[in-house]
Every structure is written in structure tokens, then in C-alpha cells.
Short mmCIF file of C-alpha atoms and ligand atoms in Angstrom, two decimals:
data_model
loop_
_atom_site.label_atom_id
_atom_site.label_comp_id
_atom_site.label_asym_id
_atom_site.label_seq_id
_atom_site.Cartn_x
_atom_site.Cartn_y
_atom_site.Cartn_z
CA MET T 119 76.47 179.89 131.19
CA THR T 120 78.38 183.07 131.90
CA ARG T 121 81.38 181.63 133.78
CA ASP T 122 84.46 180.63 131.83
CA HIS T 123 83.69 176.93 131.46
CA VAL T 124 86.79 176.30 129.27
CA ALA T 125 89.23 177.52 131.93
CA ILE T 126 87.30 175.76 134.70
CA ASN T 127 87.21 172.46 132.83
CA LYS T 128 90.85 172.72 131.80
CA ALA T 129 91.85 173.16 135.46
CA VAL T 130 89.72 170.17 136.46
CA TRP T 131 91.38 167.94 133.85
CA GLU T 132 94.87 169.17 134.59
CA ALA T 133 94.35 168.21 138.24
CA ASP T 134 92.76 164.85 137.40
CA ALA T 135 95.03 163.74 134.55
CA ALA T 136 97.22 161.43 136.65
CA ASN T 137 94.13 159.42 137.63
CA TRP T 138 93.46 158.62 133.96
CA GLU T 139 96.89 157.25 133.04
CA GLU T 140 96.09 153.66 134.05
CA ILE T 141 92.60 153.75 132.50
CA GLY T 142 94.06 155.18 129.29
CA ALA T 143 96.78 152.51 129.17
CA ARG T 144 94.18 149.74 129.61
CA LEU T 145 91.92 151.14 126.88
CA TRP T 146 94.83 151.63 124.46
CA SER T 147 95.62 147.91 124.92
CA MET T 148 92.09 146.63 124.20
CA GLU T 149 91.80 144.30 121.22
CA ALA T 150 88.54 145.94 120.15
CA PRO T 151 87.02 149.30 121.15
CA VAL T 152 84.72 149.59 124.15
CA TRP T 153 82.68 152.70 124.94
CA GLY T 154 81.47 154.76 127.85
CA ASN T 155 81.33 154.07 131.54
CA TRP T 156 80.34 150.40 131.25
CA ASN T 157 82.73 149.56 128.41
CA THR T 158 79.95 148.72 125.96
CA PRO T 159 81.59 146.71 123.15
CA GLU T 160 82.01 148.14 119.67
CA GLU T 161 80.15 145.14 118.24
CA THR T 162 77.05 146.34 120.14
CA LEU T 163 77.24 150.02 119.22
CA ASN T 164 79.04 150.06 115.84
CA ILE T 165 80.47 153.53 116.37
CA LEU T 166 83.58 153.39 114.18
CA PRO T 167 83.60 152.62 110.46
CA GLU T 168 85.37 149.28 110.08
CA ASP T 169 87.65 150.51 107.30
CA MET T 170 88.99 154.05 107.79
CA ARG T 171 91.82 153.82 105.27
CA GLY T 172 92.24 157.10 103.40
CA LYS T 173 89.95 158.92 105.87
CA ALA T 174 90.95 162.02 107.81
CA ALA T 175 89.50 161.82 111.32
CA ILE T 176 89.46 164.19 114.30
CA GLU T 177 88.78 163.50 117.96
CA LEU T 178 87.44 166.52 119.84
CA GLY T 179 88.53 166.37 123.48
CA CYS T 180 90.72 163.26 123.16
CA GLY T 181 91.85 162.80 126.76
CA THR T 182 94.36 159.95 126.84
CA GLY T 183 93.78 159.36 123.14
CA TYR T 184 92.65 155.74 122.99
CA VAL T 185 89.75 156.48 120.60
CA SER T 186 92.28 158.11 118.29
CA GLY T 187 94.47 155.02 118.66
CA TRP T 188 91.58 152.76 117.61
CA MET T 189 90.97 154.96 114.54
CA THR T 190 94.62 154.73 113.46
CA GLN T 191 94.36 150.93 113.78
CA ARG T 192 91.51 151.11 111.26
CA GLY T 193 93.69 153.08 108.87
CA ALA T 194 92.60 156.68 109.50
CA GLU T 195 94.91 159.71 109.55
CA VAL T 196 94.05 161.12 112.94
CA THR T 197 94.17 164.57 114.51
CA ALA T 198 93.30 164.78 118.19
CA ILE T 199 92.72 167.98 120.16
CA ASP T 200 92.51 168.48 123.90
CA VAL T 201 92.62 171.52 126.16
CA SER T 202 94.67 169.81 128.87
CA PRO T 203 98.46 169.57 128.38
CA GLN T 204 98.64 166.86 131.07
CA GLN T 205 96.09 164.68 129.33
CA LEU T 206 97.93 165.22 126.05
CA ALA T 207 101.23 164.22 127.65
CA THR T 208 99.68 160.86 128.61
CA ALA T 209 98.13 160.52 125.14
CA ARG T 210 101.44 161.23 123.39
CA GLN T 211 103.26 158.72 125.55
CA LEU T 212 100.66 155.99 124.98
CA ALA T 213 100.62 156.70 121.22
CA GLN T 214 104.40 156.29 121.17
CA THR T 215 104.18 153.01 123.12
CA HIS T 216 101.64 151.68 120.61
CA GLY T 217 103.44 153.02 117.54
CA ALA T 218 100.47 155.22 116.54
CA ALA T 219 101.14 158.34 114.46
CA ILE T 220 98.58 160.87 115.68
CA ASP T 221 98.69 164.63 115.26
CA PHE T 222 97.98 165.84 118.82
CA LEU T 223 97.02 169.49 119.27
CA GLU T 224 96.59 171.49 122.45
CA GLY T 225 93.52 173.71 122.13
CA ASN T 226 89.83 174.33 122.61
CA ALA T 227 87.57 171.97 120.64
CA GLU T 228 85.07 174.84 120.29
CA ALA T 229 87.52 176.81 118.11
CA THR T 230 90.25 174.53 116.76
CA GLY T 231 91.72 176.93 114.22
CA LEU T 232 91.91 174.04 111.72
CA PRO T 233 90.85 174.58 108.09
CA ASP T 234 87.24 174.23 106.91
CA ALA T 235 86.13 170.90 105.43
CA SER T 236 89.29 169.02 106.33
CA PHE T 237 87.86 165.83 107.91
CA ASP T 238 85.74 162.87 106.81
CA PHE T 239 84.94 161.76 110.34
CA ALA T 240 84.71 163.50 113.72
CA ILE T 241 84.17 161.88 117.09
CA SER T 242 83.88 162.74 120.74
CA GLU T 243 83.46 160.31 123.61
CA TYR T 244 82.84 162.36 126.77
CA GLY T 245 85.09 165.13 125.39
CA ALA T 246 83.56 168.15 123.64
CA ALA T 247 80.42 165.99 123.72
CA ILE T 248 79.82 166.94 127.34
CA TRP T 249 82.36 169.65 128.28
CA CYS T 250 81.51 172.19 125.55
CA PRO T 251 78.25 174.04 124.83
CA PRO T 252 76.51 172.09 122.03
CA GLU T 253 75.56 175.22 120.07
CA VAL T 254 79.28 176.10 119.87
CA TRP T 255 81.20 172.83 119.41
CA LEU T 256 78.66 171.28 117.02
CA ARG T 257 79.05 174.28 114.70
CA GLU T 258 82.83 173.83 114.86
CA ALA T 259 82.47 170.11 114.05
CA TRP T 260 80.21 171.02 111.12
CA ARG T 261 82.79 173.50 109.84
CA LEU T 262 85.61 170.94 110.09
CA LEU T 263 83.72 168.20 108.27
CA LYS T 264 83.77 167.71 104.52
CA PRO T 265 80.39 167.36 102.78
CA ASP T 266 79.18 163.78 103.40
CA GLY T 267 81.32 163.68 106.55
CA ALA T 268 80.08 162.01 109.73
CA LEU T 269 80.09 163.03 113.39
CA VAL T 270 79.51 160.58 116.23
CA PHE T 271 79.40 161.57 119.88
CA LEU T 272 78.72 159.79 123.13
CA GLY T 273 77.92 161.32 126.51
CA ASN T 274 75.45 161.29 129.37
CA HIS T 275 71.80 160.71 128.61
CA PRO T 276 69.66 163.71 129.69
CA LEU T 277 67.58 161.40 131.90
CA SER T 278 70.61 160.71 134.09
CA LEU T 279 71.03 164.45 134.64
CA ILE T 280 67.46 165.12 135.76
CA CYS T 281 67.70 162.13 138.14
CA SER T 282 70.92 163.53 139.72
CA PRO T 283 70.53 165.27 143.09
CA LEU T 284 71.72 168.89 143.17
CA ASN T 285 74.45 168.08 145.72
CA GLY T 286 76.20 165.69 143.32
CA ALA T 287 75.13 162.48 145.09
CA PRO T 288 74.58 159.44 142.82
CA CYS T 289 71.51 159.60 140.64
CA ASP T 290 68.32 157.88 141.78
CA ARG T 291 64.75 157.32 140.60
CA GLN T 292 63.47 160.79 141.45
CA LEU T 293 63.31 163.82 139.18
CA HIS T 294 65.63 166.33 140.88
CA ARG T 295 65.88 168.91 138.11
CA PRO T 296 63.58 170.33 135.47
CA TYR T 297 63.78 168.73 132.04
CA LYS T 298 62.44 171.82 130.29
CA ASP T 299 65.18 174.33 129.38
CA MET T 300 67.96 171.88 130.35
CA TRP T 301 71.42 173.27 129.50
CA GLY T 302 73.71 171.03 131.60
CA ALA T 303 75.10 171.35 135.11
CA ASP T 304 77.76 173.11 137.13
CA TRP T 305 79.46 170.47 139.30
CA THR T 306 82.16 172.78 140.68
CA LYS T 307 80.60 173.35 144.11
CA VAL T 308 78.73 170.14 144.81
CA ASP T 309 79.30 168.12 148.01
CA PHE T 310 80.20 164.83 146.24
CA GLU T 311 83.15 164.61 143.84
CA PRO T 312 83.10 168.19 142.49
CA SER T 313 84.29 168.58 138.90
CA GLY T 314 83.62 171.03 136.07
CA VAL T 315 80.81 172.43 133.97
CA CYS T 316 79.01 169.95 131.71
CA PHE T 317 76.45 170.50 128.98
CA ASN T 318 73.39 168.59 127.88
CA LEU T 319 70.05 169.27 126.19
CA THR T 320 66.61 167.76 126.04
CA ILE T 321 66.20 165.31 123.17
CA ALA T 322 63.97 167.81 121.33
CA ASP T 323 66.56 170.57 121.76
CA TRP T 324 69.37 168.32 120.45
CA MET T 325 67.23 167.52 117.42
CA ALA T 326 66.34 171.18 116.85
CA LEU T 327 70.00 172.20 117.06
CA PHE T 328 71.12 169.49 114.60
CA ALA T 329 68.43 170.64 112.15
CA GLU T 330 69.38 174.32 112.59
CA ILE T 331 73.05 173.56 111.83
CA GLY T 332 72.18 171.21 108.96
CA PHE T 333 73.14 167.80 110.41
CA ALA T 334 71.00 164.80 109.56
CA VAL T 335 70.57 162.22 112.32
CA THR T 336 71.44 158.78 110.98
CA ARG T 337 71.17 156.83 114.25
CA TYR T 338 70.45 157.47 117.93
CA GLN T 339 71.36 154.96 120.60
CA GLU T 340 70.55 154.81 124.31
CA VAL T 341 73.07 152.87 126.36
CA TYR T 342 72.23 150.87 129.50
CA ALA T 343 74.53 149.12 131.95
CA PRO T 344 75.07 145.41 131.20
CA GLU T 345 73.64 142.72 133.48
CA TRP T 346 77.10 142.02 135.02
CA ALA T 347 77.46 145.66 136.15
CA LYS T 348 77.85 146.37 139.86
CA GLY T 349 78.57 149.45 141.98
CA THR T 350 78.47 153.04 140.81
CA ARG T 351 80.33 154.67 137.93
CA ALA T 352 80.44 158.43 137.32
CA ALA T 353 77.82 158.91 140.07
CA ILE T 354 75.39 156.53 138.36
CA PRO T 355 74.55 153.26 140.13
CA ALA T 356 74.61 150.14 137.95
CA GLU T 357 71.14 149.19 139.18
CA TRP T 358 69.78 152.55 137.92
CA ALA T 359 71.55 152.22 134.59
CA LYS T 360 70.19 148.71 133.96
CA THR T 361 66.67 150.11 133.62
CA TYR T 362 67.29 153.72 132.55
CA PRO T 363 69.63 154.86 129.78
CA MET T 364 72.83 156.27 131.25
CA GLU T 365 74.42 157.31 127.96
CA GLN T 366 73.40 158.41 124.49
CA VAL T 367 75.17 158.16 121.15
CA TRP T 368 74.25 160.50 118.31
CA HIS T 369 75.32 159.60 114.76
CA LEU T 370 75.10 162.61 112.44
CA LYS T 371 75.85 163.30 108.81
CA LYS T 372 76.77 166.52 107.05
CA PRO T 373 74.88 166.22 103.76
CA ALA T 374 76.91 165.85 100.55
C1 SAM B 1282 86.72 162.09 129.80
S1 SAM B 1282 87.97 162.81 128.79
C2 SAM B 1282 87.43 162.30 127.20
C3 SAM B 1282 88.41 161.40 126.59
C4 SAM B 1282 88.12 159.95 126.66
N1 SAM B 1282 87.29 159.54 125.57
C5 SAM B 1282 87.54 159.49 127.96
O1 SAM B 1282 86.33 159.20 128.02
O2 SAM B 1282 88.30 159.39 128.94
C6 SAM B 1282 87.50 164.50 128.70
C7 SAM B 1282 88.54 165.35 128.01
O3 SAM B 1282 87.91 166.50 127.46
C8 SAM B 1282 88.86 167.53 127.50
N2 SAM B 1282 88.21 168.83 127.32
C9 SAM B 1282 87.37 169.47 128.16
N3 SAM B 1282 86.99 170.66 127.64
C10 SAM B 1282 87.62 170.76 126.43
C11 SAM B 1282 87.65 171.75 125.41
N4 SAM B 1282 86.94 172.88 125.52
N5 SAM B 1282 88.41 171.52 124.32
C12 SAM B 1282 89.15 170.38 124.21
N6 SAM B 1282 89.15 169.42 125.14
C13 SAM B 1282 88.40 169.59 126.23
C14 SAM B 1282 89.52 167.35 128.85
O4 SAM B 1282 90.76 168.02 128.94
C15 SAM B 1282 89.63 165.84 128.94
O5 SAM B 1282 90.88 165.38 128.52
#
């Protein structure tokens, strides 16, 4: 990836931010967290520690900030970084509405400038998890975590990428791209709903990178669409996602 993905993705999110205000407001108001494109309930995925009192947590690529809001409800002291000032403006406003004290920072999740070993818990839901090169942002997350700290991230499953046509049309049951040497995809010039530059790896390459950095994998989840799902979300038809995993969640630990 030689193009400047950070500037490209920032521009995409600046332009799209207004479309996320309503979604953000709805998610901030949920009684319990829900995750990903099909709003998979927290009780199914168990992503957040139930009690985060006394924990310092960071969200990498926070968007409208609802994940950070859920962490403050569980007692964490939360820092949230995003590259888009417009997304942060929505997040700040929603945090104020909900009385959540969150330290919002404008910046690149690949190089936060925050001190080493300052967080117990790091998370990304479709933030750095998909918009930043894994070999860069995972090293930054490692640096930010204290020993025994945990990182959880959720994004697209690599299978959904190889089943996505090159022109950006919704994914189907054909293999449109090679799996070997997968790095992600440039969606800037596609015919359907162009966006930015996203990153993904084969499962073996994710595992190799975690091991190289020093992360231990504590859990890996593949997320399908629920039976009630209809239509298409994020260019993935519900009918596809009921039988193939649309999303993945990696739970990692920095050893003590
Ligand atoms: C889909 S939102 C993620 C937030 C939320 N969990 C969600 O799913 O809506 C993606 C966010 O990642 C941010 N982002 C993209 N590249 C980034 C980077 N290099 N550093 C920090 N944030 C980034 C975008 O500005 C955007 O707000």
C-alpha cells in the first residue's frame, strides 16, 4: 500500500460523518452493547469486561464514540482517538448528552503519541481494526497496553473480502479475489458505494503477526447474521452472512 491511506480514509470519514449521527445516537442510547453490522448482542459475544472500574481503556478509531460510552458505563476511564474531526464532534456531543467523561483525541491510531504501557484495555470496532495496516496499528496497541493488558477488535471476516466482486458490488458465493497474500482492498474507485482503503489478512497471517508482536490469542469469534436479518448491510447480503461469517472478533492478551 503506497498511497496515503490515512489521508484518504480521513477524507472519506469527514464526508460521511453526518450520515453516522443518527446511528451513533441510537447506539449511545442502547441499554446493552451490540456489535457490528447486525447488532450482535454483547451477551452473545462477551467483548467487554463486565466490571471496568479502575481500568484505563482506549478506543482506536472511535467514530461516534458509543463503544467508549459503554466502557464508561462499566466504570472505565476512557480515551478515544479518531482521525476525523467531524466524527469527533458528533462523539463529543453525544458524550455530553449522556454525561460521559471521555478524553477524545484527534489523531492517527497508528501513532497516537500517548505514553507506553498506559492502558489496561484497548478496543476497536471497525476503526483501526479495518482502516489501518495491521502490522502498524497492532504494534501501537501493543505499545500502549500495560503487561497483562487486553486488546479486542472486530472487523470484516477475510472470507467476505474474497467473495466481494472487484467493482464493489455486494459479496456473493464466488471467490473473486485471491486469498493468498491478502492485504485488504482499495474501495476508492469502485462502481458501487466507493469509500476508502481497508486492511485485512488471511487467518494464518493474522496469527503470525500476533505471534511476531508477542500477543497471545485468548479467543477468536466468527460472526454470522441472525435469522431475522434481511437486506444487505455494508455490501454483504443477509442471506450470505447467515451461512458464511461476515465478521471476526480477535481477543488478544499482552503477556504479564
Ligand atoms: C466505522 S467508524 C468506527 C467507529 C464505530 N465503532 C462504528 O462502527 O461506527 C470508523 C472510524 O475510524 C476512523 N479512522 C479511520 N482511519 C483512522 C486512523 N488512521 N486513525 C484513527 N481513526 C481512524 C474514522 O475516522 C471513523 O470515525
